Coordinates of C-alpha atoms and ligand atoms in Angstrom, one line a residue:
X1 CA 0.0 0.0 0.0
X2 CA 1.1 3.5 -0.8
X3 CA 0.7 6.8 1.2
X4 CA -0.2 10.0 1.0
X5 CA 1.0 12.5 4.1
X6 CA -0.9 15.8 4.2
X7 CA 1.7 18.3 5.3
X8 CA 1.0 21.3 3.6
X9 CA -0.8 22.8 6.7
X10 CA 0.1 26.6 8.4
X11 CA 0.0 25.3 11.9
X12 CA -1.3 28.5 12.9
X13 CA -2.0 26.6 16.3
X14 CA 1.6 26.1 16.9
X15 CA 3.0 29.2 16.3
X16 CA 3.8 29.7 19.9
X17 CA 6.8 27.2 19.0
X18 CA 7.7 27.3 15.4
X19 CA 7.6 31.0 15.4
X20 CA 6.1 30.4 11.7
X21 CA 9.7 28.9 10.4
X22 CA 8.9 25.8 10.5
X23 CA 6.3 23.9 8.8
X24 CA 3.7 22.0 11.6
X25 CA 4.8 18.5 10.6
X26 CA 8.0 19.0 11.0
X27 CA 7.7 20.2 15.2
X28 CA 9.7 18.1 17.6
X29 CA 7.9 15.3 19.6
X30 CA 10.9 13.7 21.9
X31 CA 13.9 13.8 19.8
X32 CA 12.6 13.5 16.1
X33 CA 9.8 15.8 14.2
X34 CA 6.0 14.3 13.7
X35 CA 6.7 13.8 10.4
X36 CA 9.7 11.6 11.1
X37 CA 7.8 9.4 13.7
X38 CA 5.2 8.5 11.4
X39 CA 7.1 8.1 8.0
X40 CA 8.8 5.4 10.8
X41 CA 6.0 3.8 11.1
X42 CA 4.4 3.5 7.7
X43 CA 8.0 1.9 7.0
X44 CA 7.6 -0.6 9.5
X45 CA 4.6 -1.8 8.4
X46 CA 5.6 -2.3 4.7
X47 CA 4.5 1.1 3.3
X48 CA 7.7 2.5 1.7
X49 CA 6.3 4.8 -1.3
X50 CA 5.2 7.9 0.4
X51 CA 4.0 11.1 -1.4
X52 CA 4.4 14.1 1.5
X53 CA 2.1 17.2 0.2
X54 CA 4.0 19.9 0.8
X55 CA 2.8 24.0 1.4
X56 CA 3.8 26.8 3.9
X57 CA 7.7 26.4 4.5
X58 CA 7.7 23.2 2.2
X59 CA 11.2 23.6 1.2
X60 CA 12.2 22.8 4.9
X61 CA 10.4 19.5 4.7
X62 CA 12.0 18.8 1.4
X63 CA 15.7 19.5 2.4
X64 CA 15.4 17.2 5.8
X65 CA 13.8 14.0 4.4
X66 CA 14.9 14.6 0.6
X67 CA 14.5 11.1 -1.4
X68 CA 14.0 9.4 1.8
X69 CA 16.6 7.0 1.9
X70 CA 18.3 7.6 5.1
X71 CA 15.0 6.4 6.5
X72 CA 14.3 3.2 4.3
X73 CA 11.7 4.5 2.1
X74 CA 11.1 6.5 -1.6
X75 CA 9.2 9.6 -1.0
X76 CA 8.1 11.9 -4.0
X77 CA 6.4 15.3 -2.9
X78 CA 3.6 17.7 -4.4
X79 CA 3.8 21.4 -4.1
X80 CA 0.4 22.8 -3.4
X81 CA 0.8 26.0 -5.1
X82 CA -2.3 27.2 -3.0
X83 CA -4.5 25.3 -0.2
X84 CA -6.3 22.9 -1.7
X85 CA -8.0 21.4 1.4
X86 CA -7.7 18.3 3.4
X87 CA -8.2 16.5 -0.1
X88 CA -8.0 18.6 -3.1
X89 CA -4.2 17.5 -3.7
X90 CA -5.6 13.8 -4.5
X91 CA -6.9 15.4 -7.7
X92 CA -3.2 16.5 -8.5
X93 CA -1.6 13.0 -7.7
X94 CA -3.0 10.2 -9.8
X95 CA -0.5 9.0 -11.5
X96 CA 1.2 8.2 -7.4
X97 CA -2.3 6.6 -6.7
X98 CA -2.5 3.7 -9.6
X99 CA -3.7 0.9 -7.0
X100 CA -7.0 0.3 -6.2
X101 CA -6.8 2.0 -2.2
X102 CA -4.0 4.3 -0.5
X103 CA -3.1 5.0 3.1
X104 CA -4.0 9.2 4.2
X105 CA -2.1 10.5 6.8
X106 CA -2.9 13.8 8.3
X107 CA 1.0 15.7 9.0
X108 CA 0.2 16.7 13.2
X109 CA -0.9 12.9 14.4
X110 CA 1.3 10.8 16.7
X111 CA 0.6 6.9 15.5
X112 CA 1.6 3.8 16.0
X113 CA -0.5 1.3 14.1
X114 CA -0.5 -2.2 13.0
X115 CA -1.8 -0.9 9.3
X116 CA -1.6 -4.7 8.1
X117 CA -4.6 -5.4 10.4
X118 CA -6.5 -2.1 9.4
X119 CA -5.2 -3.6 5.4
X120 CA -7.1 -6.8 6.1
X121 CA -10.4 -5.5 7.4
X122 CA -10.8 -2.5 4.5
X123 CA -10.4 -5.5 1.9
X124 CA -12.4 -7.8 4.2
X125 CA -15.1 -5.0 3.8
X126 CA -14.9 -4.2 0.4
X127 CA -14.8 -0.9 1.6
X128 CA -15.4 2.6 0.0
X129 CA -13.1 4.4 2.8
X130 CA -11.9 2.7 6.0
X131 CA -11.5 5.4 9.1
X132 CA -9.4 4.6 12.2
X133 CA -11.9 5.3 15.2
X134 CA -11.6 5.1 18.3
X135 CA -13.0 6.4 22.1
X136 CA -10.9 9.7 23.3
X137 CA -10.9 11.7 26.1
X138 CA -12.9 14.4 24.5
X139 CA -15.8 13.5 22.8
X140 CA -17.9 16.0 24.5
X141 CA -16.2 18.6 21.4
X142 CA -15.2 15.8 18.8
X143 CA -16.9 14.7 16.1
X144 CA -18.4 11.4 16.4
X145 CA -19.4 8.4 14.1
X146 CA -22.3 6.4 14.4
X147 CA -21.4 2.5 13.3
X148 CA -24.1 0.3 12.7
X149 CA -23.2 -3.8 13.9
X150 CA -21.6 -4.5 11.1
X151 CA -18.8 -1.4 11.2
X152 CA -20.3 0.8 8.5
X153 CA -20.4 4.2 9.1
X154 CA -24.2 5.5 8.4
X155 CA -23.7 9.3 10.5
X156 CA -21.2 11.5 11.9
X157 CA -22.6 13.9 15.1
X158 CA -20.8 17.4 14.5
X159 CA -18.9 18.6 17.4
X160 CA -21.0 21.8 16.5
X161 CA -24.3 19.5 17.5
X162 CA -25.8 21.2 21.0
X163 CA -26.1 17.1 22.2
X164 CA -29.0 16.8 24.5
X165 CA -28.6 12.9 24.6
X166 CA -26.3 10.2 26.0
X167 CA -24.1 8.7 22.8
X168 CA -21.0 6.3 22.6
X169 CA -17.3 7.9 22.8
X170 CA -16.7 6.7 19.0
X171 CA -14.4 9.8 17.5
X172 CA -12.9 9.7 13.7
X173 CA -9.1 9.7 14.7
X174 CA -7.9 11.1 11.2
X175 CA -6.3 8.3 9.6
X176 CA -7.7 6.2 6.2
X177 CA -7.8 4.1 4.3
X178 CA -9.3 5.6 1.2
X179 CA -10.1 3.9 -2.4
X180 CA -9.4 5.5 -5.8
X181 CA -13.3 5.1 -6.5
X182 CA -14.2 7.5 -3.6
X183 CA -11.6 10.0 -4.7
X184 CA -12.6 9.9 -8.9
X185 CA -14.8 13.3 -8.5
X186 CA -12.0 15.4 -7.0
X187 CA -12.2 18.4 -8.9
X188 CA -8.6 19.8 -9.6
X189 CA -7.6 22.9 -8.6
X190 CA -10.4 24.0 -5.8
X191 CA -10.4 23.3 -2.4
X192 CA -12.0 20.3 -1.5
X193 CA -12.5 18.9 2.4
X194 CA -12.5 15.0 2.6
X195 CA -15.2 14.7 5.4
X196 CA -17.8 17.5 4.0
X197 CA -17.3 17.2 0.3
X198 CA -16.6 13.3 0.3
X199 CA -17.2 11.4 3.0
X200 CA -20.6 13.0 4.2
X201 CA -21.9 12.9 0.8
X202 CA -22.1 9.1 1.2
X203 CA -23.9 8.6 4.3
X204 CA -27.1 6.0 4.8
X205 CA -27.6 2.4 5.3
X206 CA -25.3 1.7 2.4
X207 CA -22.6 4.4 2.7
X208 CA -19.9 1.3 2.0
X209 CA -17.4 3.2 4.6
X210 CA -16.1 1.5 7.6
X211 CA -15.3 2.9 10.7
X212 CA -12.0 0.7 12.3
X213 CA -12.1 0.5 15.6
X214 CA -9.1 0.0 17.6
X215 CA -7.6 0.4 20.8
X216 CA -4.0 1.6 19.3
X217 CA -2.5 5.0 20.0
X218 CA -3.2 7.6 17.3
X219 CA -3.3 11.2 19.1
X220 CA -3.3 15.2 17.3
X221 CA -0.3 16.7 17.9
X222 CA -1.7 20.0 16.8
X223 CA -1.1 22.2 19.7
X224 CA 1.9 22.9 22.2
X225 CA -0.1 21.3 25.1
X226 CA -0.8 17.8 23.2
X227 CA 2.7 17.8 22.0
X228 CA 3.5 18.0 25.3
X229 CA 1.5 15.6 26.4
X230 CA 2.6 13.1 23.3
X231 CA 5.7 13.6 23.4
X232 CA 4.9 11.9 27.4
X233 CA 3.6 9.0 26.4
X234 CA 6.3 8.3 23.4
X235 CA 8.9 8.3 26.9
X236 CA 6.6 6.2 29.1
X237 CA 6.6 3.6 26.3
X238 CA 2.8 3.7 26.1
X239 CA 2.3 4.6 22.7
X240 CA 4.3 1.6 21.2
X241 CA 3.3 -0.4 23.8
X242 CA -0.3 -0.2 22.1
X243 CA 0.2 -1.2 18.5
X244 CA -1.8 -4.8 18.1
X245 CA 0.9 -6.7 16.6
X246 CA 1.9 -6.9 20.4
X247 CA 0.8 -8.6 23.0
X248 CA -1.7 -6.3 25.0
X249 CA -1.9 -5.6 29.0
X250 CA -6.0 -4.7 30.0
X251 CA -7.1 -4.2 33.3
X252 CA -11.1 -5.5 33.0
X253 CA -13.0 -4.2 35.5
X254 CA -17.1 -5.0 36.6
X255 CA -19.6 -2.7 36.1
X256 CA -22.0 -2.1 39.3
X257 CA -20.1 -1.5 42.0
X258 CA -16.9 -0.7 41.2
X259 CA -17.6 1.9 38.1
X260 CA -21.0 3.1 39.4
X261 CA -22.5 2.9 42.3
X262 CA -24.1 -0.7 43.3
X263 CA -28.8 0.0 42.8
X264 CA -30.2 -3.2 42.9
X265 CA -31.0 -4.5 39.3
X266 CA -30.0 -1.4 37.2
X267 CA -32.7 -1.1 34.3
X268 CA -33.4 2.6 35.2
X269 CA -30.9 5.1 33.5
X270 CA -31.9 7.6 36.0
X271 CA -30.3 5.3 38.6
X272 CA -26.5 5.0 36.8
X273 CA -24.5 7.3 39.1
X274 CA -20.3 7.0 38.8
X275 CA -18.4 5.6 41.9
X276 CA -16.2 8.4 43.2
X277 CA -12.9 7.3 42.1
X278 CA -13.7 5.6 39.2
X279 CA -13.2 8.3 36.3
X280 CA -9.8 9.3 38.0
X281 CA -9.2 5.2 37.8
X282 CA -9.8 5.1 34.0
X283 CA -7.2 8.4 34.1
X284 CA -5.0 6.2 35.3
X285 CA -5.4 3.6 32.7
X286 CA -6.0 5.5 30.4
X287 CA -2.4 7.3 30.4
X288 CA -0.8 3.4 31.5
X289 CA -0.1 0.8 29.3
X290 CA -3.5 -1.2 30.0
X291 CA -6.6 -1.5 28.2
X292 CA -9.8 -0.9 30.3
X293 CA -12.3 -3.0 29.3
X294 CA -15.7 -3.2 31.6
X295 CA -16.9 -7.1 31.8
X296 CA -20.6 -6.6 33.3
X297 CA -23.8 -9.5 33.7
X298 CA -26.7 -7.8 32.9
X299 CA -29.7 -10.3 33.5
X300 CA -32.1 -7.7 33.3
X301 CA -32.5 -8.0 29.7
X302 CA -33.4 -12.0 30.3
X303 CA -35.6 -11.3 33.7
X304 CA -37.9 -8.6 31.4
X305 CA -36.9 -5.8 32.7
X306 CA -35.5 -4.3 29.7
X307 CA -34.6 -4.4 26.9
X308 CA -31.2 -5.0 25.3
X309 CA -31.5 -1.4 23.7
X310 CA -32.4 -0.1 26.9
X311 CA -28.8 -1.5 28.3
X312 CA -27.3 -0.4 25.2
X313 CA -29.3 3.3 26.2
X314 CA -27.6 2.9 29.9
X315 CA -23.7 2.1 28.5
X316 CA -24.1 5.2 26.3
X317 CA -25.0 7.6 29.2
X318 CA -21.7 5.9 31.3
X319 CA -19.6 6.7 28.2
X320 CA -21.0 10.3 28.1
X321 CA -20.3 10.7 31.5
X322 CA -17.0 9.0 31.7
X323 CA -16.1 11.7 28.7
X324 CA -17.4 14.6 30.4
X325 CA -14.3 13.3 32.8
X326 CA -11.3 13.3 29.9
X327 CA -11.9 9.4 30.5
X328 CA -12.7 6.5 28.2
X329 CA -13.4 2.6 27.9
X330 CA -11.8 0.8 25.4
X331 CA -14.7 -1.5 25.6
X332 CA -17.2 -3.1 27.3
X333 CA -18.7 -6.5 27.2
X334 CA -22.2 -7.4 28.4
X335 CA -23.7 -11.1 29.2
X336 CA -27.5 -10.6 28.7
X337 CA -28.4 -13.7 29.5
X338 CA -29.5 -15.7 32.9
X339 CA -30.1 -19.6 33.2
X340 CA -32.9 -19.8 35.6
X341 CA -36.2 -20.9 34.0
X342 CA -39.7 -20.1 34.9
X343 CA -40.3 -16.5 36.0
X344 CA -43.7 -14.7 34.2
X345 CA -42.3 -11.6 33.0
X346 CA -38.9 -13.5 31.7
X347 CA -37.7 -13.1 28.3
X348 CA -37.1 -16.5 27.0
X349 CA -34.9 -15.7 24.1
X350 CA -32.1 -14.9 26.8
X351 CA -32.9 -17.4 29.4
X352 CA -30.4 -19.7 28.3
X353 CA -27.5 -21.5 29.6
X354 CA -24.8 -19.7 28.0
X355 CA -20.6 -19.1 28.0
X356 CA -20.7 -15.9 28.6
X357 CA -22.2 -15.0 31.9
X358 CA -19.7 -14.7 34.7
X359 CA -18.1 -16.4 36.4
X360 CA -17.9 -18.7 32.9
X361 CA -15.3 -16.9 30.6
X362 CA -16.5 -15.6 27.4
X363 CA -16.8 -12.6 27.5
X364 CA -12.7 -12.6 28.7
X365 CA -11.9 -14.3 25.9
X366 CA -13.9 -12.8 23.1
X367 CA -12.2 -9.4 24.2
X368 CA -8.6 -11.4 24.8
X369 CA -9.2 -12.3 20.7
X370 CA -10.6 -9.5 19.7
X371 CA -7.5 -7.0 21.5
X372 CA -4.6 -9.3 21.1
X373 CA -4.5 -9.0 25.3
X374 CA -2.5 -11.3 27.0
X375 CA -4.7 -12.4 29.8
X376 CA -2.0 -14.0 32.2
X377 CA -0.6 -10.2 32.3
X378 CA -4.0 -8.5 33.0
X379 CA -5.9 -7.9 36.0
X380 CA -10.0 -8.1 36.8
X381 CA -11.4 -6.2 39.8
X382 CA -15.0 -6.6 40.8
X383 CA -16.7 -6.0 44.1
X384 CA -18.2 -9.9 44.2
X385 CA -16.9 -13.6 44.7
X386 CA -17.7 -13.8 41.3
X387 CA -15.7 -11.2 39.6
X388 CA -12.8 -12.8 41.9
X389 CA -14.0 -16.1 40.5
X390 CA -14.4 -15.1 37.0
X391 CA -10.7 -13.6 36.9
X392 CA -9.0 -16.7 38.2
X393 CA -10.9 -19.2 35.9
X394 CA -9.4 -17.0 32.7
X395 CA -5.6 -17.0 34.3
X396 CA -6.0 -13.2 35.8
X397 CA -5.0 -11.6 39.2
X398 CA -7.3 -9.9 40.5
X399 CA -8.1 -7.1 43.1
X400 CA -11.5 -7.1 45.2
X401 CA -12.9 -3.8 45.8
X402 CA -15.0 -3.1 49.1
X403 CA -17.5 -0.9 47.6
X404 CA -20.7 -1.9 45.9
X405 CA -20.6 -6.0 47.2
X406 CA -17.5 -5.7 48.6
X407 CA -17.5 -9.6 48.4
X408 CA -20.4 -10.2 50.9
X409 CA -22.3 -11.9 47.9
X410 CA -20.2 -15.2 49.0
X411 CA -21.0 -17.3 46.3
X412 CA -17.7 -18.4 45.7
X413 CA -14.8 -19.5 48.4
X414 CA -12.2 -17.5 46.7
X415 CA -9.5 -14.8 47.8
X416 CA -8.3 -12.1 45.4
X417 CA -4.3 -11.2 45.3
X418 CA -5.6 -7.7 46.6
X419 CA -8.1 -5.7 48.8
X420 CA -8.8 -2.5 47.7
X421 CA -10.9 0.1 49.3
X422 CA -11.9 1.2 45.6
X423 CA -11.2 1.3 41.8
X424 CA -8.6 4.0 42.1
X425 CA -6.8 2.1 44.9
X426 CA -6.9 -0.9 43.0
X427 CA -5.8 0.6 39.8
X428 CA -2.8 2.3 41.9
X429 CA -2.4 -0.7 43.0
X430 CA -2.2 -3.0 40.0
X431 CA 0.1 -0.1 38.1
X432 CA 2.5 -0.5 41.3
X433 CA 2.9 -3.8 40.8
X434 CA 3.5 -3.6 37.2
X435 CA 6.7 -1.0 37.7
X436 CA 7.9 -3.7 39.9
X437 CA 7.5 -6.8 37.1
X438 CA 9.2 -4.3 34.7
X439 CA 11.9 -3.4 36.8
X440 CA 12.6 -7.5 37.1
Ligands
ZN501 ZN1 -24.4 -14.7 28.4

């Protein structure tokens, strides 16, 4: 696959720290520009033809990379003579684009991707135009996608939207994978904006683009205070840690009773309150080298108390919540299910037997296959016997917390490695330990 690296940008953002002489891509993050970091990565995944769109202070891009070869790969560059948009320069390029799909990389974002695996699933899809999405730690004032089951994209949700309702942290990262069919209209010489002007314009049940969500680290590097904060994470080895080719860490956590307070059944969204330490847990996480992924049983879809929707209605208003916090899920896993026959207002589709509902393992190992984690290196805490239960049967360690249950339930004879008095002690906790097994 070839690439395309937008880098024609003014920056005006940064100019604080280039004093306008040098071009945005080509800022310092740790001890290399952006530009540098990510033509690193294409490289290491295969991608070695690169053409770098070049504008303001273009020459200074030019005359540090030049053909590329110091760096391993062959990079041709086209001179917008005037802004032409986040897409107008495709127009301009053709003869570079002759497959059937390219990579497009915007010049300000921090990545570190297994783009084989994103490769796979735009073929897999047949798709128009594959974006990287993912949950951030702002959705509250990003733009958001709305995926139907089968990962196509049928809305976005301006950032300009006034949101009165509860909606899932899903946010278009700014990384595609684009085909030359969704690009053929590019009119040549005007200024053309990929989202408004392309992607928008083929929205619906069958827009054929695919939203590609993953839990790797792709961040905007647009402003002094996120390069700052970038350029953090680079030297705590989080961002590499996170590309999927590698084995990932996750720290899975329950839902009722550790991440909101512990109400009886929970069927009423009115009733989902946040434990007190829990969105300064996820912080935690967030910024470590762990995935947090929330493993819940939620019976009240098969006792008849709602519906799946309605539980689908209550995640969305913790992931509102958690981003009105700067916090995120990577995901969450639900069992609806519940084995016990008989009741009059059951729902008998879901009153089954099944592998998911705790302390049984599926749900641990659909999101172990699904996030490349490496379950004997992660972590479960829960507030029950069960949670406790659950983690050991999968290989985990696992911290009890004492609110919500705080293990009273005593279904299970079991001990976890740690009591904590909450999910921010346990998280502090679990981080601890995992300086020390590092230090080893
Ligand atoms: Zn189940």
């Amino acid at each position: 696959m070839r690439a395309v690296i937008m880098a024609g940008g003014k920056g005006t953002r940064l100019f604080e720290l280039t004093g306008d002489q040098l071009p945005k891509p080509m800022v310092p993050v740790g001890n290399k520009p952006i530009l540098e970091w990510q033509i690193e990565c294409l490289r290491d995944n295969g991608v070695s033809e690169i053409c770098i769109v070049v504008g303001h202070l273009g020459e200074k891009i030019k005359n540090y990379f030049g053909t590329g070869n110091r760096i391993g790969v062959e990079l041709v560059y086209y001179n917008e003579e005037k802004p032409l948009g986040t897409a107008g320069a495709l127009a301009h390029i053709k003869e570079f684009l002759k497959d059937d799909y390219f990579l497009l990389v915007y010049g300000d974002v921090i990545f570190d991707i297994d783009i084989k695996r994103m490769e796979a699933f735009h073929t897999q899809k047949n798709s128009l135009a594959t974006l990287f999405i993912h949950p951030n730690s702002h959705p509250y004032d990003s733009d958001l996608v709305i995926v139907d089951q089968n990962g196509q994209i049928i809305d976005f949700d301006s950032k300009s939207n006034h949101r009165t309702y509860w909606y899932d942290n899903i946010v278009n990262a700014g990384f595609y994978i684009l085909s030359n069919e969704i690009c053929k209209n590019i009119p040549k010489n005007n200024k053309t904006d990929l989202e408004k002007d392309i992607l928008f314009k083929n929205l619906g049940e069958t827009s054929g683009i695919y939203g590609y969500i993953s839990t790797e680290y792709i961040k905007d590097a647009g402003t002094a205070d996120r390069i700052h904060r970038v350029s953090v994470d680079i030297k705590n080895g989080v961002v590499a840690a996170k590309n999927l080719s590698k084995k990932q860490k996750c720290i899975f956590l329950d839902r009722d009773g550790v991440l909101n307070k512990l109400d009886g059944l929970l069927y009423d969204i009115d009733r989902l309150v946040l434990e007190d330490s829990a969105a300064e847990a996820l912080h935690k996480i967030n910024t470590s080298e762990y995935l947090a992924v929330v493993i819940t049983n939620q019976p009240v879809v098969a006792r008849g108390f709602c519906s799946k929707n309605d539980v689908n209605e209550i995640h969305k208003k913790l992931h509102t919540l958690f981003g009105e916090n700067h916090v995120y899920l990577d995901d969450l896993f639900f069992c609806p299910h519940h084995p016990d026959k008989g009741y009059p207002e059951e729902n008998p589709e879901y009153k089954i037997d099944c592998g998911c509902r705790k302390p049984k393992t599926g749900m641990l190992l659909a999101a172990a296959e699904k996030h490349n984690i490496d379950l004997t290196k992660s972590w479960f805490i829960g507030d029950t016997t069960v949670d406790i239960k659950t983690g050991k049967n999968a290989g985990l360690r696992t911290v009890l917390v004492q609110t919500g249950a705080a293990g009273r339930d005593g279904k299970y004879d079991v001990t976890a490695e740690y009591t904590a008095c909450n999910v921010l002690a346990a998280v502090e906790y679990i981080i601890g330990e995992n300086k020390k097994d590092s230090d080893k």
